[in-house]
């Protein structure tokens, strides 16, 4: 299989979407890999993925297609990552956890429970001479701080790297699990802690990235092999303006969009056909990509599930999710040999500074056409929108600029329409109240 699988998932319409738009949806299936998407302006575009899971798809099918090949690899010592991406409410957590990691009925079980069952099944069926050790950690990244979900007092863990473990979260709690039931009980404890942490920090789950990290080691005679599997339930990818964000929420949105952009850039660079770009992997641009570094790069296998609402009311957000997936998917993956630690570090540093210099150069060039305030606004919008561009290509930046401008305009038009409706409603209420006062 290619090392990158990208699928799109459309969850069922929820009651609000049904009351707003009835049963209407913004997609029309072509087959199990492609569909037509109708955006806000009724413009249609065709999308293609490795597989599309339409409304009513089975959780088991998502597991079989997307996750199982990754687990098979991990047991053989190939690292892997399974990532859910999408706006808040698009179905990321439901796909990952199901209604609950313990006691969900078979049909509704999410990826986590299935991955754990699958992992221990493969281990059970393997050669009896091989000794397996499975360790589990759970962390959450909120505002670029890494928190241990098995021990909430560890709330600013550092990411380190060594020759034996590769990239690791220093000091994180690792629980040794010997069977599926034990692993699920631990996961359930970490998930419960997630809610406690949210209350402590007055933060919604959709604003943090949650990572489930499995470390699998096998020992046969004197030979040791290990594989790492990271499942990631990403923070919501919606735009700050949609949430009408201000203050802290705006800062959260900016940080989230920055790390999602970093993830997009890393996947893009990893799957890029051009060797120059393939050498430029900006893992260090965010904690998310740094933790994922050896589960994404090298010979690892990555599965990305782009979760979307099928409702026309969420069309702009779904479109942005589908574009994220398409960018990751379009360029075919080819296995790359891992770089030595020092070389990798040095290259990443050079790359980061090259990208920053090029970004500056392009913004400066745009500055000759636009005023300073607009350039600053553009820079912020690009980060907020999670739009990735090749900083070496002025054309790409300009097309990203057009993209962000048209999206911002249509979102503002929508807000104005909503405000007009509110004003009309209030004016009517005001008239009724005035008439009532006059009558008294
Ligand atoms: N495939 C599905 N089948 C049935 N219900 C679903 C499905 N996907 C999502 N839902 C429902 O939609 C709601 C939102 O889903 P979910 O919490 O998974 O979104 P999310 O993308 O994780 O959002 P957030 O970023 O806020 O955590 C939940 O009530 C969930 O039960």
Coordinates of C-alpha atoms and ligand atoms in Angstrom, one line a residue:
X1 CA 0.0 0.0 0.0
X2 CA 1.2 3.6 -0.4
X3 CA 2.4 5.0 2.9
X4 CA -0.3 7.6 2.9
X5 CA -4.0 6.8 2.8
X6 CA -6.4 9.7 2.8
X7 CA -10.2 9.1 3.2
X8 CA -13.1 11.5 3.5
X9 CA -16.0 10.8 5.9
X10 CA -19.4 12.4 5.9
X11 CA -21.2 11.9 9.2
X12 CA -25.1 11.8 9.3
X13 CA -26.9 15.1 9.3
X14 CA -27.6 16.3 12.8
X15 CA -31.0 17.7 14.0
X16 CA -30.0 21.4 13.7
X17 CA -28.8 20.8 10.1
X18 CA -32.0 19.0 9.3
X19 CA -34.1 21.8 10.7
X20 CA -32.1 24.4 8.8
X21 CA -31.9 22.6 5.4
X22 CA -34.1 19.5 5.6
X23 CA -32.4 16.5 4.0
X24 CA -30.3 18.5 1.6
X25 CA -26.6 17.8 1.4
X26 CA -23.7 19.4 -0.4
X27 CA -22.3 16.2 -2.0
X28 CA -23.3 13.9 -4.8
X29 CA -21.6 10.5 -4.8
X30 CA -19.9 9.3 -8.0
X31 CA -18.5 6.1 -6.6
X32 CA -16.7 4.9 -3.5
X33 CA -13.7 7.1 -4.2
X34 CA -15.1 10.3 -5.7
X35 CA -17.9 12.7 -5.4
X36 CA -19.2 16.1 -6.5
X37 CA -19.1 18.9 -3.9
X38 CA -21.4 21.9 -4.2
X39 CA -20.0 25.0 -2.4
X40 CA -21.8 28.0 -1.0
X41 CA -22.0 29.7 -4.4
X42 CA -23.5 26.5 -5.8
X43 CA -20.3 25.9 -7.7
X44 CA -19.4 22.2 -8.2
X45 CA -16.1 20.5 -7.9
X46 CA -15.0 16.9 -8.0
X47 CA -13.0 15.3 -5.2
X48 CA -11.2 12.0 -5.2
X49 CA -9.8 10.1 -2.2
X50 CA -8.5 6.6 -1.5
X51 CA -12.0 5.9 -0.2
X52 CA -15.1 8.0 0.7
X53 CA -17.2 7.0 3.6
X54 CA -20.7 8.4 3.0
X55 CA -23.4 8.9 5.6
X56 CA -24.4 5.6 7.1
X57 CA -21.0 4.0 6.6
X58 CA -19.9 1.4 9.1
X59 CA -17.3 2.2 11.7
X60 CA -15.9 -1.3 10.9
X61 CA -15.3 -0.4 7.3
X62 CA -13.3 2.7 8.2
X63 CA -11.1 0.5 10.5
X64 CA -10.6 -2.2 7.9
X65 CA -9.6 0.1 5.1
X66 CA -7.8 2.9 7.0
X67 CA -6.4 1.5 10.2
X68 CA -5.8 -2.2 9.8
X69 CA -2.9 -1.9 7.3
X70 CA -1.2 0.6 9.6
X71 CA -1.5 -1.8 12.6
X72 CA -0.1 -4.7 10.6
X73 CA 2.9 -2.5 9.8
X74 CA 3.4 -1.4 13.4
X75 CA 3.5 -5.1 14.6
X76 CA 6.3 -5.6 12.0
X77 CA 8.2 -2.6 13.4
X78 CA 7.0 0.1 10.9
X79 CA 5.8 3.2 12.7
X80 CA 2.3 4.5 11.9
X81 CA -0.1 7.4 12.5
X82 CA -3.9 7.5 12.2
X83 CA -5.2 11.1 12.2
X84 CA -8.7 12.5 12.3
X85 CA -9.1 16.0 10.8
X86 CA -12.1 18.3 10.5
X87 CA -14.1 21.2 12.0
X88 CA -15.7 20.9 15.4
X89 CA -18.7 18.5 15.3
X90 CA -17.5 16.8 12.1
X91 CA -17.2 13.4 13.7
X92 CA -13.5 13.2 14.6
X93 CA -13.9 12.0 18.2
X94 CA -16.9 9.8 17.3
X95 CA -14.7 8.1 14.6
X96 CA -11.8 7.7 17.1
X97 CA -13.6 6.8 20.3
X98 CA -17.1 5.8 19.2
X99 CA -19.8 6.5 21.8
X100 CA -17.3 5.1 24.4
X101 CA -14.1 3.1 24.3
X102 CA -15.6 0.5 26.7
X103 CA -19.1 -1.0 26.3
X104 CA -19.9 0.4 22.9
X105 CA -22.0 -2.0 20.8
X106 CA -20.1 -3.8 18.1
X107 CA -21.5 -1.7 15.3
X108 CA -20.6 1.7 16.9
X109 CA -17.2 0.9 18.3
X110 CA -14.6 3.6 17.2
X111 CA -11.1 3.2 15.7
X112 CA -9.4 3.1 19.1
X113 CA -11.2 0.0 20.5
X114 CA -10.8 -1.7 17.1
X115 CA -7.1 -0.8 16.9
X116 CA -6.5 -2.2 20.4
X117 CA -8.4 -5.4 19.6
X118 CA -6.7 -5.7 16.2
X119 CA -3.2 -5.2 17.8
X120 CA -3.6 -7.8 20.5
X121 CA -5.2 -10.3 18.0
X122 CA -2.2 -10.0 15.7
X123 CA 0.1 -10.4 18.7
X124 CA -1.9 -13.5 19.9
X125 CA -1.6 -15.1 16.5
X126 CA 2.1 -14.5 16.1
X127 CA 5.0 -16.8 16.8
X128 CA 4.9 -17.9 20.4
X129 CA 8.7 -17.5 20.7
X130 CA 8.3 -13.7 20.2
X131 CA 7.8 -11.7 23.4
X132 CA 5.8 -8.5 23.0
X133 CA 5.6 -5.5 25.3
X134 CA 2.9 -2.9 24.6
X135 CA 3.2 0.5 26.4
X136 CA 0.5 3.2 26.2
X137 CA 0.7 7.0 26.8
X138 CA -1.9 9.7 26.3
X139 CA -1.2 13.3 25.9
X140 CA -3.0 16.4 25.0
X141 CA -1.5 19.5 23.2
X142 CA -3.2 22.7 24.2
X143 CA -1.7 26.1 23.3
X144 CA 1.6 24.4 22.5
X145 CA 1.8 22.8 26.0
X146 CA 1.9 19.0 26.2
X147 CA -0.1 17.6 29.1
X148 CA 0.0 14.0 30.4
X149 CA -3.6 12.5 30.3
X150 CA -2.6 9.8 32.8
X151 CA -1.2 12.3 35.2
X152 CA -2.6 15.8 35.0
X153 CA 0.0 17.3 37.2
X154 CA 2.5 16.8 34.4
X155 CA 1.2 19.7 32.2
X156 CA 4.2 21.0 30.3
X157 CA 6.2 18.0 29.1
X158 CA 9.1 18.4 26.8
X159 CA 9.7 16.5 23.5
X160 CA 13.1 14.9 23.2
X161 CA 14.9 12.6 20.9
X162 CA 17.4 9.7 21.3
X163 CA 18.8 6.9 19.2
X164 CA 16.8 4.1 21.0
X165 CA 13.4 5.7 21.3
X166 CA 13.5 8.2 18.5
X167 CA 11.2 11.1 19.3
X168 CA 9.6 10.8 22.8
X169 CA 7.7 12.8 25.3
X170 CA 10.1 13.1 28.2
X171 CA 8.6 12.0 31.6
X172 CA 5.3 11.0 30.2
X173 CA 3.4 8.2 32.0
X174 CA 3.7 4.9 30.1
X175 CA 1.3 2.1 31.1
X176 CA 2.3 -1.5 30.2
X177 CA -0.8 -3.3 28.9
X178 CA -0.9 -7.0 28.4
X179 CA -4.4 -7.4 26.8
X180 CA -7.1 -5.6 25.0
X181 CA -9.4 -5.1 28.1
X182 CA -6.5 -3.6 30.1
X183 CA -5.6 -1.2 27.3
X184 CA -9.2 -0.1 26.9
X185 CA -9.6 0.5 30.7
X186 CA -6.5 2.7 30.6
X187 CA -7.7 4.6 27.6
X188 CA -11.0 5.2 29.2
X189 CA -9.2 6.6 32.3
X190 CA -7.2 9.0 30.1
X191 CA -10.4 10.1 28.3
X192 CA -12.1 10.8 31.6
X193 CA -9.0 12.9 32.7
X194 CA -9.4 14.8 29.4
X195 CA -12.7 16.1 30.7
X196 CA -11.3 17.0 34.1
X197 CA -8.4 18.9 32.5
X198 CA -10.9 20.8 30.3
X199 CA -12.8 22.0 33.3
X200 CA -9.6 22.9 35.1
X201 CA -8.5 25.0 32.2
X202 CA -11.9 26.2 31.1
X203 CA -11.2 24.8 27.7
X204 CA -13.3 22.9 25.2
X205 CA -12.1 19.5 23.9
X206 CA -12.3 20.7 20.4
X207 CA -9.5 23.2 21.1
X208 CA -6.8 20.7 21.8
X209 CA -5.1 17.8 20.0
X210 CA -5.4 14.5 21.7
X211 CA -2.7 11.8 21.0
X212 CA -2.9 8.1 21.9
X213 CA 0.6 6.7 21.7
X214 CA 1.3 2.9 21.5
X215 CA 4.8 1.6 21.7
X216 CA 5.1 -2.0 20.7
X217 CA 8.4 -3.9 21.3
X218 CA 9.1 -7.4 20.2
X219 CA 11.9 -9.6 21.3
X220 CA 12.9 -12.9 19.6
X221 CA 16.0 -14.5 21.0
X222 CA 18.4 -11.5 21.3
X223 CA 16.8 -9.5 18.6
X224 CA 14.6 -6.5 19.4
X225 CA 12.3 -4.6 17.1
X226 CA 9.9 -1.8 17.9
X227 CA 7.1 0.1 16.3
X228 CA 5.2 3.2 17.4
X229 CA 1.6 3.9 16.6
X230 CA 0.1 7.3 17.2
X231 CA -3.6 8.0 16.9
X232 CA -4.5 11.7 16.8
X233 CA -7.8 13.4 17.3
X234 CA -7.0 16.9 16.1
X235 CA -8.4 20.1 17.4
X236 CA -11.3 21.6 15.3
X237 CA -10.1 23.1 12.1
X238 CA -12.8 25.8 11.8
X239 CA -11.9 29.4 11.1
X240 CA -11.7 31.8 14.0
X241 CA -14.2 34.2 12.4
X242 CA -16.8 31.4 12.3
X243 CA -16.6 31.1 16.0
X244 CA -16.7 34.9 16.3
X245 CA -13.6 34.4 18.3
X246 CA -12.1 37.1 20.5
X247 CA -9.4 37.3 23.1
X248 CA -8.4 33.8 24.5
X249 CA -10.5 31.9 21.9
X250 CA -8.9 33.9 19.1
X251 CA -5.4 33.0 20.4
X252 CA -6.5 29.4 20.7
X253 CA -7.7 29.4 17.1
X254 CA -4.5 31.0 15.9
X255 CA -2.4 28.4 17.7
X256 CA -4.5 25.5 16.3
X257 CA -4.4 26.8 12.8
X258 CA -0.7 27.2 13.0
X259 CA -0.2 23.6 14.1
X260 CA -2.6 22.3 11.5
X261 CA -0.8 24.3 8.9
X262 CA 2.5 22.8 10.2
X263 CA 0.9 19.3 9.9
X264 CA -0.2 20.0 6.3
X265 CA 3.2 21.3 5.4
X266 CA 4.9 18.3 6.9
X267 CA 2.6 15.8 5.1
X268 CA 3.0 17.8 1.9
X269 CA 6.8 17.9 2.1
X270 CA 6.9 14.1 2.9
X271 CA 4.8 13.2 0.0
X272 CA 6.3 15.6 -2.4
X273 CA 7.8 14.2 -5.6
X274 CA 10.5 17.0 -5.7
X275 CA 13.6 15.9 -3.8
X276 CA 14.4 19.5 -2.8
X277 CA 11.1 19.8 -1.1
X278 CA 11.2 16.3 0.3
X279 CA 14.4 17.3 2.2
X280 CA 12.6 20.2 3.7
X281 CA 10.4 18.7 6.5
X282 CA 9.5 21.4 9.0
X283 CA 8.7 19.0 11.9
X284 CA 9.9 21.6 14.5
X285 CA 7.2 24.2 13.5
X286 CA 4.8 22.8 16.1
X287 CA 4.6 20.4 19.1
X288 CA 2.1 18.3 17.1
X289 CA 4.4 17.7 14.2
X290 CA 7.4 17.2 16.4
X291 CA 5.7 14.4 18.4
X292 CA 4.5 12.9 15.2
X293 CA 7.9 13.1 13.5
X294 CA 9.0 9.5 13.4
X295 CA 5.4 8.2 13.0
X296 CA 5.0 10.3 9.9
X297 CA 8.4 10.4 8.3
X298 CA 10.8 7.6 7.3
X299 CA 9.2 4.4 6.2
X300 CA 6.1 4.9 8.4
X301 CA 2.5 4.6 7.3
X302 CA 0.0 7.4 7.7
X303 CA -3.8 7.3 7.5
X304 CA -5.7 10.5 7.4
X305 CA -9.5 10.7 7.9
X306 CA -11.0 14.0 6.7
X307 CA -14.3 14.3 8.7
X308 CA -17.0 16.5 7.2
X309 CA -20.6 17.5 7.8
X310 CA -22.6 16.9 4.6
X311 CA -24.8 19.9 5.3
X312 CA -24.8 22.9 3.0
X313 CA -24.6 25.1 6.2
X314 CA -21.1 23.8 6.8
X315 CA -20.0 23.8 3.2
X316 CA -17.1 26.3 3.6
X317 CA -15.6 24.3 6.5
X318 CA -16.1 21.0 4.7
X319 CA -14.5 22.4 1.6
X320 CA -11.5 23.5 3.6
X321 CA -11.2 20.0 5.2
X322 CA -11.4 18.4 1.7
X323 CA -8.8 20.7 0.4
X324 CA -6.5 19.8 3.3
X325 CA -6.9 16.1 2.4
X326 CA -6.5 16.7 -1.3
X327 CA -3.3 18.5 -0.8
X328 CA -1.9 15.7 1.3
X329 CA -3.2 13.0 -1.2
X330 CA -2.5 14.4 -4.6
X331 CA 1.3 13.9 -4.6
X332 CA 2.1 10.2 -4.4
X333 CA 4.1 8.9 -1.5
X334 CA 7.4 7.1 -1.8
X335 CA 9.2 5.5 1.1
X336 CA 12.1 7.5 2.4
X337 CA 15.0 6.3 4.4
X338 CA 15.2 7.9 7.9
X339 CA 18.0 10.4 8.3
X340 CA 20.5 10.2 11.1
X341 CA 19.6 12.3 14.1
X342 CA 22.2 15.1 13.8
X343 CA 21.8 15.4 10.0
X344 CA 18.0 15.6 10.4
X345 CA 18.2 18.3 13.1
X346 CA 20.7 20.4 11.1
X347 CA 18.6 20.1 8.0
X348 CA 15.4 21.0 9.8
X349 CA 17.0 24.1 11.2
X350 CA 18.3 25.2 7.8
X351 CA 14.9 24.6 6.3
X352 CA 13.0 26.5 8.9
X353 CA 15.2 29.5 8.4
X354 CA 15.0 29.2 4.6
X355 CA 11.2 29.0 4.7
X356 CA 11.0 32.0 7.0
X357 CA 13.3 34.0 4.8
X358 CA 11.3 33.1 1.7
X359 CA 8.0 34.0 3.4
X360 CA 9.4 37.4 4.4
X361 CA 10.6 37.9 0.8
X362 CA 7.2 37.2 -0.6
X363 CA 5.4 39.3 1.9
X364 CA 7.8 42.1 1.1
X365 CA 7.1 41.6 -2.6
X366 CA 3.4 41.7 -2.0
X367 CA 4.0 44.8 0.2
X368 CA 5.0 46.7 -3.0
X369 CA 1.5 46.2 -4.3
X370 CA -0.4 46.4 -1.0
X371 CA -0.2 48.6 2.1
X372 CA 1.5 47.3 5.3
X373 CA -1.7 46.7 7.1
X374 CA -3.1 44.5 4.3
X375 CA 0.1 42.5 4.2
X376 CA -0.1 41.9 8.0
X377 CA -3.8 41.0 7.6
X378 CA -3.0 38.6 4.8
X379 CA -0.3 36.9 6.9
X380 CA -2.7 36.4 9.8
X381 CA -5.5 35.2 7.5
X382 CA -3.2 32.6 5.9
X383 CA -2.3 31.2 9.3
X384 CA -5.9 31.3 10.4
X385 CA -7.2 29.6 7.3
X386 CA -4.5 27.0 7.5
X387 CA -3.6 27.7 3.9
X388 CA -0.3 26.2 2.9
X389 CA 1.8 27.6 0.1
X390 CA 5.2 27.0 -1.3
X391 CA 7.0 30.0 0.0
X392 CA 9.3 29.9 -3.0
X393 CA 6.4 30.5 -5.4
X394 CA 4.9 34.0 -5.7
X395 CA 2.1 32.5 -7.8
X396 CA 1.1 30.1 -5.1
X397 CA 1.0 32.8 -2.5
X398 CA -1.1 35.0 -4.8
X399 CA -3.5 32.2 -5.4
X400 CA -3.7 31.5 -1.7
X401 CA -4.4 35.2 -1.2
X402 CA -7.3 35.1 -3.7
X403 CA -8.6 32.0 -2.0
X404 CA -8.5 33.5 1.4
X405 CA -10.0 36.8 0.2
X406 CA -13.0 35.1 -1.5
X407 CA -13.6 32.9 1.5
X408 CA -13.5 35.8 3.9
X409 CA -15.8 37.9 1.7
X410 CA -18.4 35.1 1.5
X411 CA -18.2 34.5 5.2
X412 CA -18.7 38.2 5.8
X413 CA -21.6 38.3 3.4
X414 CA -23.2 35.5 5.4
X415 CA -22.6 37.3 8.7
X416 CA -24.2 40.5 7.2
X417 CA -27.3 38.5 6.1
X418 CA -27.6 37.1 9.6
X419 CA -27.3 40.5 11.2
X420 CA -29.9 42.0 8.8
X421 CA -32.3 39.2 9.9
X422 CA -31.6 39.9 13.5
X423 CA -32.1 43.6 13.0
X424 CA -35.5 43.0 11.3
X425 CA -36.6 40.7 14.1
X426 CA -35.6 43.2 16.7
X427 CA -37.3 46.1 14.9
X428 CA -40.5 44.0 14.7
X429 CA -40.3 43.2 18.4
X430 CA -39.7 46.9 19.2
X431 CA -42.8 47.9 17.2
X432 CA -44.9 45.4 19.1
X433 CA -43.6 46.6 22.4
X434 CA -44.2 50.3 21.5
X435 CA -47.7 49.4 20.4
X436 CA -48.3 47.6 23.7
X437 CA -47.0 50.6 25.7
X438 CA -49.2 53.0 23.7
X439 CA -52.3 50.8 24.5
X440 CA -51.6 51.0 28.2
Ligands
LIG1 N1 -20.6 8.6 12.1 C1 -21.4 9.1 13.0 N2 -22.6 8.5 13.3 C2 -23.5 9.0 14.2 N3 -23.2 10.1 14.9 C3 -22.1 10.8 14.6 C4 -21.1 10.3 13.7 N4 -20.1 11.2 13.7 C5 -20.4 12.1 14.6 N5 -21.6 11.9 15.2 C6 -22.3 12.8 16.2 O1 -22.0 14.1 15.9 C7 -21.6 14.8 17.1 C8 -20.3 15.5 16.9 O2 -19.3 14.5 16.7 P1 -17.8 14.6 17.3 O3 -17.9 14.9 18.8 O4 -17.2 13.3 16.9 O5 -17.2 15.8 16.5 P2 -15.7 16.3 16.6 O6 -15.3 16.5 15.2 O7 -14.9 15.4 17.4 O8 -15.8 17.7 17.3 P3 -14.8 18.4 18.4 O9 -13.7 18.9 17.5 O10 -15.7 19.4 18.9 O11 -14.4 17.4 19.4 C9 -21.6 13.8 18.2 O12 -22.9 14.0 18.9 C10 -21.6 12.5 17.5 O13 -22.3 11.5 18.3

